[in-house]
Coordinates of C-alpha atoms and ligand atoms in Angstrom, one line a residue:
X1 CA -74.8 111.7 79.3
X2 CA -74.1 110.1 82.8
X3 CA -73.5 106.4 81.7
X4 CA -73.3 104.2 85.1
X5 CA -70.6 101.3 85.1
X6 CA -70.8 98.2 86.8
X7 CA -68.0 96.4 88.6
X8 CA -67.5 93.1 88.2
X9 CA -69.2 92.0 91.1
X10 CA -72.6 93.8 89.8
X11 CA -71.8 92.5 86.4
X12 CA -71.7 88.5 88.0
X13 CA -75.0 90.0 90.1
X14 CA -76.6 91.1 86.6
X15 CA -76.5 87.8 84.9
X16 CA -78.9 86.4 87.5
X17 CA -81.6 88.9 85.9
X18 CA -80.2 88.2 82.4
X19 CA -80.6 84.3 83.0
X20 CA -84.3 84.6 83.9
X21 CA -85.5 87.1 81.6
X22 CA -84.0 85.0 78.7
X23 CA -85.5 81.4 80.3
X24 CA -89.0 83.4 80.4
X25 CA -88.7 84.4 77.5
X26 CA -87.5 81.2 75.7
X27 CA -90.4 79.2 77.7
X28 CA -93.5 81.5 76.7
X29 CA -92.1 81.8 73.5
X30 CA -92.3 77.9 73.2
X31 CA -96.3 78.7 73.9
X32 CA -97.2 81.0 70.6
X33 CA -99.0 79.0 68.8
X34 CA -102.6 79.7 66.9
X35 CA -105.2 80.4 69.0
X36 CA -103.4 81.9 72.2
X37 CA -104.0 85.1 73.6
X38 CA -101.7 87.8 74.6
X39 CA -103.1 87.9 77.3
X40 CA -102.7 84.5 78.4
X41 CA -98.9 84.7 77.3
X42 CA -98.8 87.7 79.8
X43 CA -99.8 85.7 82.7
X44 CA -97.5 82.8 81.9
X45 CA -95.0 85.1 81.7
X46 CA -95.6 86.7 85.5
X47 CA -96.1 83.1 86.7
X48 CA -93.0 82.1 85.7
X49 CA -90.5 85.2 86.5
X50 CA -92.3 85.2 90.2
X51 CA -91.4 81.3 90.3
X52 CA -87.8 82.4 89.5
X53 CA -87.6 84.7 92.4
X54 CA -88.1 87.7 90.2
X55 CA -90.4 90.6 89.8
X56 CA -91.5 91.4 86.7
X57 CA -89.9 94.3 85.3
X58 CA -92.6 96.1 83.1
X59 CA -95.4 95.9 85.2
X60 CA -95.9 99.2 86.4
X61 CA -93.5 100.6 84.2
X62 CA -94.7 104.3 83.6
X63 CA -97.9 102.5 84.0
X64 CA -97.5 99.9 81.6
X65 CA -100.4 96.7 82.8
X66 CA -98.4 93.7 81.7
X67 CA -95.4 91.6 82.4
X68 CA -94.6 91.0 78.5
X69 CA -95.1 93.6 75.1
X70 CA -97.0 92.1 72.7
X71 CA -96.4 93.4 69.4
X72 CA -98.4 91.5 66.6
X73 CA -97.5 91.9 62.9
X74 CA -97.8 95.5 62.1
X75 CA -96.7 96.5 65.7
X76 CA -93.4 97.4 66.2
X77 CA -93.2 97.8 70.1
X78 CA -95.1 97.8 73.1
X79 CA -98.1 95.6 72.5
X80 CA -100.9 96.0 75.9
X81 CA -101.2 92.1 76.7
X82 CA -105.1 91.3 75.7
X83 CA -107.7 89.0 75.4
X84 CA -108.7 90.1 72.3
X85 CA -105.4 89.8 70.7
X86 CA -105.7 85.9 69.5
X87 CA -102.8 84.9 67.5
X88 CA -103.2 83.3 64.2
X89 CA -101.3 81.2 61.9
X90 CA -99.2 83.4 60.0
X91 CA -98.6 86.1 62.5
X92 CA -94.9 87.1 64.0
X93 CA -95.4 88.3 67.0
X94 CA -92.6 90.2 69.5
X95 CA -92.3 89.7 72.9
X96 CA -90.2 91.8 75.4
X97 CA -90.1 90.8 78.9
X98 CA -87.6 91.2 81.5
X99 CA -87.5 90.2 85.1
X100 CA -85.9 91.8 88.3
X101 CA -84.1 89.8 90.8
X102 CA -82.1 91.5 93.6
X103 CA -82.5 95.0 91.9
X104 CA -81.3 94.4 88.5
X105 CA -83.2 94.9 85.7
X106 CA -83.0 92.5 83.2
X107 CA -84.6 93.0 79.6
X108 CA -85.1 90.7 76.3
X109 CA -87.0 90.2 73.3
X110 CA -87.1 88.0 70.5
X111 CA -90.2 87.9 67.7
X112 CA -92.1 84.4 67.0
X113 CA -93.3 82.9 64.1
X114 CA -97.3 81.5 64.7
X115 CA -97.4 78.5 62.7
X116 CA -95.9 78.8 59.1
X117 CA -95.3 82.3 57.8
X118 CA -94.8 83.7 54.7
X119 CA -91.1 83.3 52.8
X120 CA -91.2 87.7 53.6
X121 CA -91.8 87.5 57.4
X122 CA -89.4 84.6 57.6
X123 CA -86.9 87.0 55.9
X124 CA -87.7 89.7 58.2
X125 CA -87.2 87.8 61.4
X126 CA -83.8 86.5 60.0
X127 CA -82.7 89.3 59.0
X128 CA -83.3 91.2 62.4
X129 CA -81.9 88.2 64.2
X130 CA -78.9 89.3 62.3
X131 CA -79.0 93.3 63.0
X132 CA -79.2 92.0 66.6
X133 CA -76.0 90.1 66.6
X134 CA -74.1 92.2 64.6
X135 CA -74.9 95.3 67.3
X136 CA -74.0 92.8 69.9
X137 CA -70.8 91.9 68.2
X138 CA -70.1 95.8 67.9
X139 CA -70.5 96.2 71.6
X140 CA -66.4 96.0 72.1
X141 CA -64.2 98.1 74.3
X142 CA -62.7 100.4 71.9
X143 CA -65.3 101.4 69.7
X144 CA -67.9 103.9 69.8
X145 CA -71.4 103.9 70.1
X146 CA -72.3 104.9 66.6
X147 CA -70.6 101.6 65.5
X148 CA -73.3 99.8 67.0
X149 CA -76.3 101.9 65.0
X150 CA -74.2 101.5 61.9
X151 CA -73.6 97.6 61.9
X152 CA -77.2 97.3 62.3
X153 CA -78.1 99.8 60.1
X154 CA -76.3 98.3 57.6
X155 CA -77.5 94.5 57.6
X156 CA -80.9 96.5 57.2
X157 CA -80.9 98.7 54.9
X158 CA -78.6 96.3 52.6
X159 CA -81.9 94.2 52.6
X160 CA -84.1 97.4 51.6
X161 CA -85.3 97.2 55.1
X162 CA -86.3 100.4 57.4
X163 CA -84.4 100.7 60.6
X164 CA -87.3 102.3 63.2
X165 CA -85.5 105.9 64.4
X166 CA -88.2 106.6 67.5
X167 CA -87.4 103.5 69.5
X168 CA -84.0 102.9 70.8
X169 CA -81.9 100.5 72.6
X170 CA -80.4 101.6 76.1
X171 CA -78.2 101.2 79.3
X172 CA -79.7 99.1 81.6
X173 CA -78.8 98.2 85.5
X174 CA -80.5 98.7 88.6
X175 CA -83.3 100.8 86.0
X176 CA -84.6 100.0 83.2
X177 CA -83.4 102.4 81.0
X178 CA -79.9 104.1 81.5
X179 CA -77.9 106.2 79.8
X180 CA -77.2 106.1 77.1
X181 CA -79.9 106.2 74.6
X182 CA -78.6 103.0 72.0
X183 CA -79.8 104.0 67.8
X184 CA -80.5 101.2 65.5
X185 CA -78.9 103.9 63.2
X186 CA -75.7 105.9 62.4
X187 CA -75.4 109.2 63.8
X188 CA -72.1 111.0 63.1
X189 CA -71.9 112.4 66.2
X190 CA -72.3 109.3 68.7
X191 CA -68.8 109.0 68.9
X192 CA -68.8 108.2 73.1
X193 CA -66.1 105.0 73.6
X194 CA -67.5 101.8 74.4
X195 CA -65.7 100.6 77.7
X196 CA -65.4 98.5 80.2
X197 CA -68.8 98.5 83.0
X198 CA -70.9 99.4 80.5
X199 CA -74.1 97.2 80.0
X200 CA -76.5 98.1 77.1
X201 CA -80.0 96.5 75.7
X202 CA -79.5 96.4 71.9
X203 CA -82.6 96.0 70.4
X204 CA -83.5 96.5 66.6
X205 CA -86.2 97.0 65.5
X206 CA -86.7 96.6 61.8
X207 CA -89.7 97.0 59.7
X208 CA -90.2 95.6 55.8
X209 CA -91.2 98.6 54.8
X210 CA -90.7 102.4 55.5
X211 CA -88.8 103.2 59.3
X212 CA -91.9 105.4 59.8
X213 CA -93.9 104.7 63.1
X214 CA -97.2 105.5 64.3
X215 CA -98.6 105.5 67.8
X216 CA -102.0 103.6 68.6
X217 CA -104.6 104.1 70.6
X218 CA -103.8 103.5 73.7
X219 CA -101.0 105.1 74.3
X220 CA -98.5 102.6 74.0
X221 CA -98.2 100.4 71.0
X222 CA -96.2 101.5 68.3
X223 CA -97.3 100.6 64.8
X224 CA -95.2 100.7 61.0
X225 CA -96.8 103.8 59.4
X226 CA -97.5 101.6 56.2
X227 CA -99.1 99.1 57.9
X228 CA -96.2 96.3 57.2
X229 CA -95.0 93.6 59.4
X230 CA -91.8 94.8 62.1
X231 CA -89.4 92.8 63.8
X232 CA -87.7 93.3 67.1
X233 CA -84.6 91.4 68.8
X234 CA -82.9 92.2 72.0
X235 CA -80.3 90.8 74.2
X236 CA -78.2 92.6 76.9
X237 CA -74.9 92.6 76.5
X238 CA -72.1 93.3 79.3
X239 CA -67.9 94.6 78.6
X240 CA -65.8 93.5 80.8
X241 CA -62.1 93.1 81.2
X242 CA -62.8 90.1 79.3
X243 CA -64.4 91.1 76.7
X244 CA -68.2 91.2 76.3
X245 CA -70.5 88.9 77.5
X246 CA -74.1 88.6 77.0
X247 CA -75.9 88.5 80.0
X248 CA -79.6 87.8 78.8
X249 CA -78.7 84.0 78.6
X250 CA -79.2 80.6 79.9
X251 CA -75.8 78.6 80.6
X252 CA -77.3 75.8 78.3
X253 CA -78.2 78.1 75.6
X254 CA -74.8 80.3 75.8
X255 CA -73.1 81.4 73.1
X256 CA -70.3 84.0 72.5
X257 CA -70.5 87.1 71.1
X258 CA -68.4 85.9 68.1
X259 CA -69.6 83.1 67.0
Ligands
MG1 MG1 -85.2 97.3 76.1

């Protein structure tokens, strides 16, 4: 596993990506409502990373047509932007979007409420908020990866959640996805250090039901096997010499990663 550190100076260069990923993110968020499309989402989304200065990351991605995933309800990842997909009052929706800006790739998601939802989706999103931040908080120089899955795997499963196996978080820099591959889960045998340089997209995913998956269509969206809702957080999250930062943030909006 060839993990690539950043120095400080690419870490400082990073949170220029981080910082307009998250403000996209945060201001098409502010736009799911009942009645929007996905699609329309998606093109706010582009319009606003290119005002930035940025590029959007996923578009072109192996292919992939959008600037934003869309995942509605039942779909966990990886949601094709569409016209057809109108969101309605009780849906949670994810959105993952990420924007590069002088060659770094930044990456976020965080999953919406449409109008009111039920007291069980409201759990579910609270509860994934929380995986996310305790995997963040796990991101420390002197642990190992594996702490990560198992603080997340934990909050999860402790709620009689599923923690999705198939869809990881990952090192991110000048690509998308770096080395190494980041589980949601504890594997026994993850046991790399966490150091200084490293940069990582923690992102759980967490469904109400079983962690089974199932792949649509199209290709690309990813779907709970039992047809419940999923949730899906993520934030990137940088160690340095002091002590990790997150980087998928908006100086207003910062908080630490203890909090
Ligand atoms: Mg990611």
């Amino acid at each position: 596993m060839a993990v690539i550190k950043k120095s400080k100076a690419e870490i400082e260069a990073m949170k220029e990506a981080g910082r307009v990923s998250a403000k996209v993110l945060r201001e098409v968020g502010a736009r799911v409502e009942p009645g929007i499309s996905t699609l329309e989402l998606d093109r706010m989304c582009e319009m606003l990373i290119r005002l930035e200065g940025g590029v959007p990351a996923f578009k072109g991605y192996m292919g992939f047509p959008g600037s934003i995933c869309a995942s509605v309800n039942d779909a966990i990842v990886h949601g094709i932007p569409s016209a057809d997909v109108i969101l309605q009052e009780g849906d949670i929706i994810s959105i993952d979007t990420g924007a590069i800006v002088d060659g770094w790739v930044g990456d976020n998601a965080w999953t919406f409420a449409v109008g009111s939802i039920s007291p069980e989706k409201q759990k579910l999103l609270e509860v994934t908020e929380q995986c996310m931040w305790a995997g963040l908080d796990a991101m420390q120089e002197g642990n190992r990866l594996n702490d990560i899955g198992r603080a997340v795997q934990t909050i999860a499963e402790n709620n009689g959640f599923g923690v999705v196996r198939e869809y990881v978080g990952h090192g991110v820099g000048r690509s998308m996805h770096e080395d190494p591959n980041v589980p949601n889960y504890f594997i026994r045998t993850n046991r790399m250090p966490l150091e200084v340089g490293m940069v990582f997209a923690i992102e759980p995913m967490i469904n109400m039901g079983t962690y089974k998956t199932r792949q649509g269509d199209d290709g690309w969206i990813v779907y709970t096997a039992d047809g419940l809702p999923s949730a899906h957080f993520e934030k990137m999250v940088a160690i340095t010499e002091d002590g990790p930062i997150i980087l998928t943030t908006e100086p207003d909006h910062r908080r630490p990663v203890n909090d």
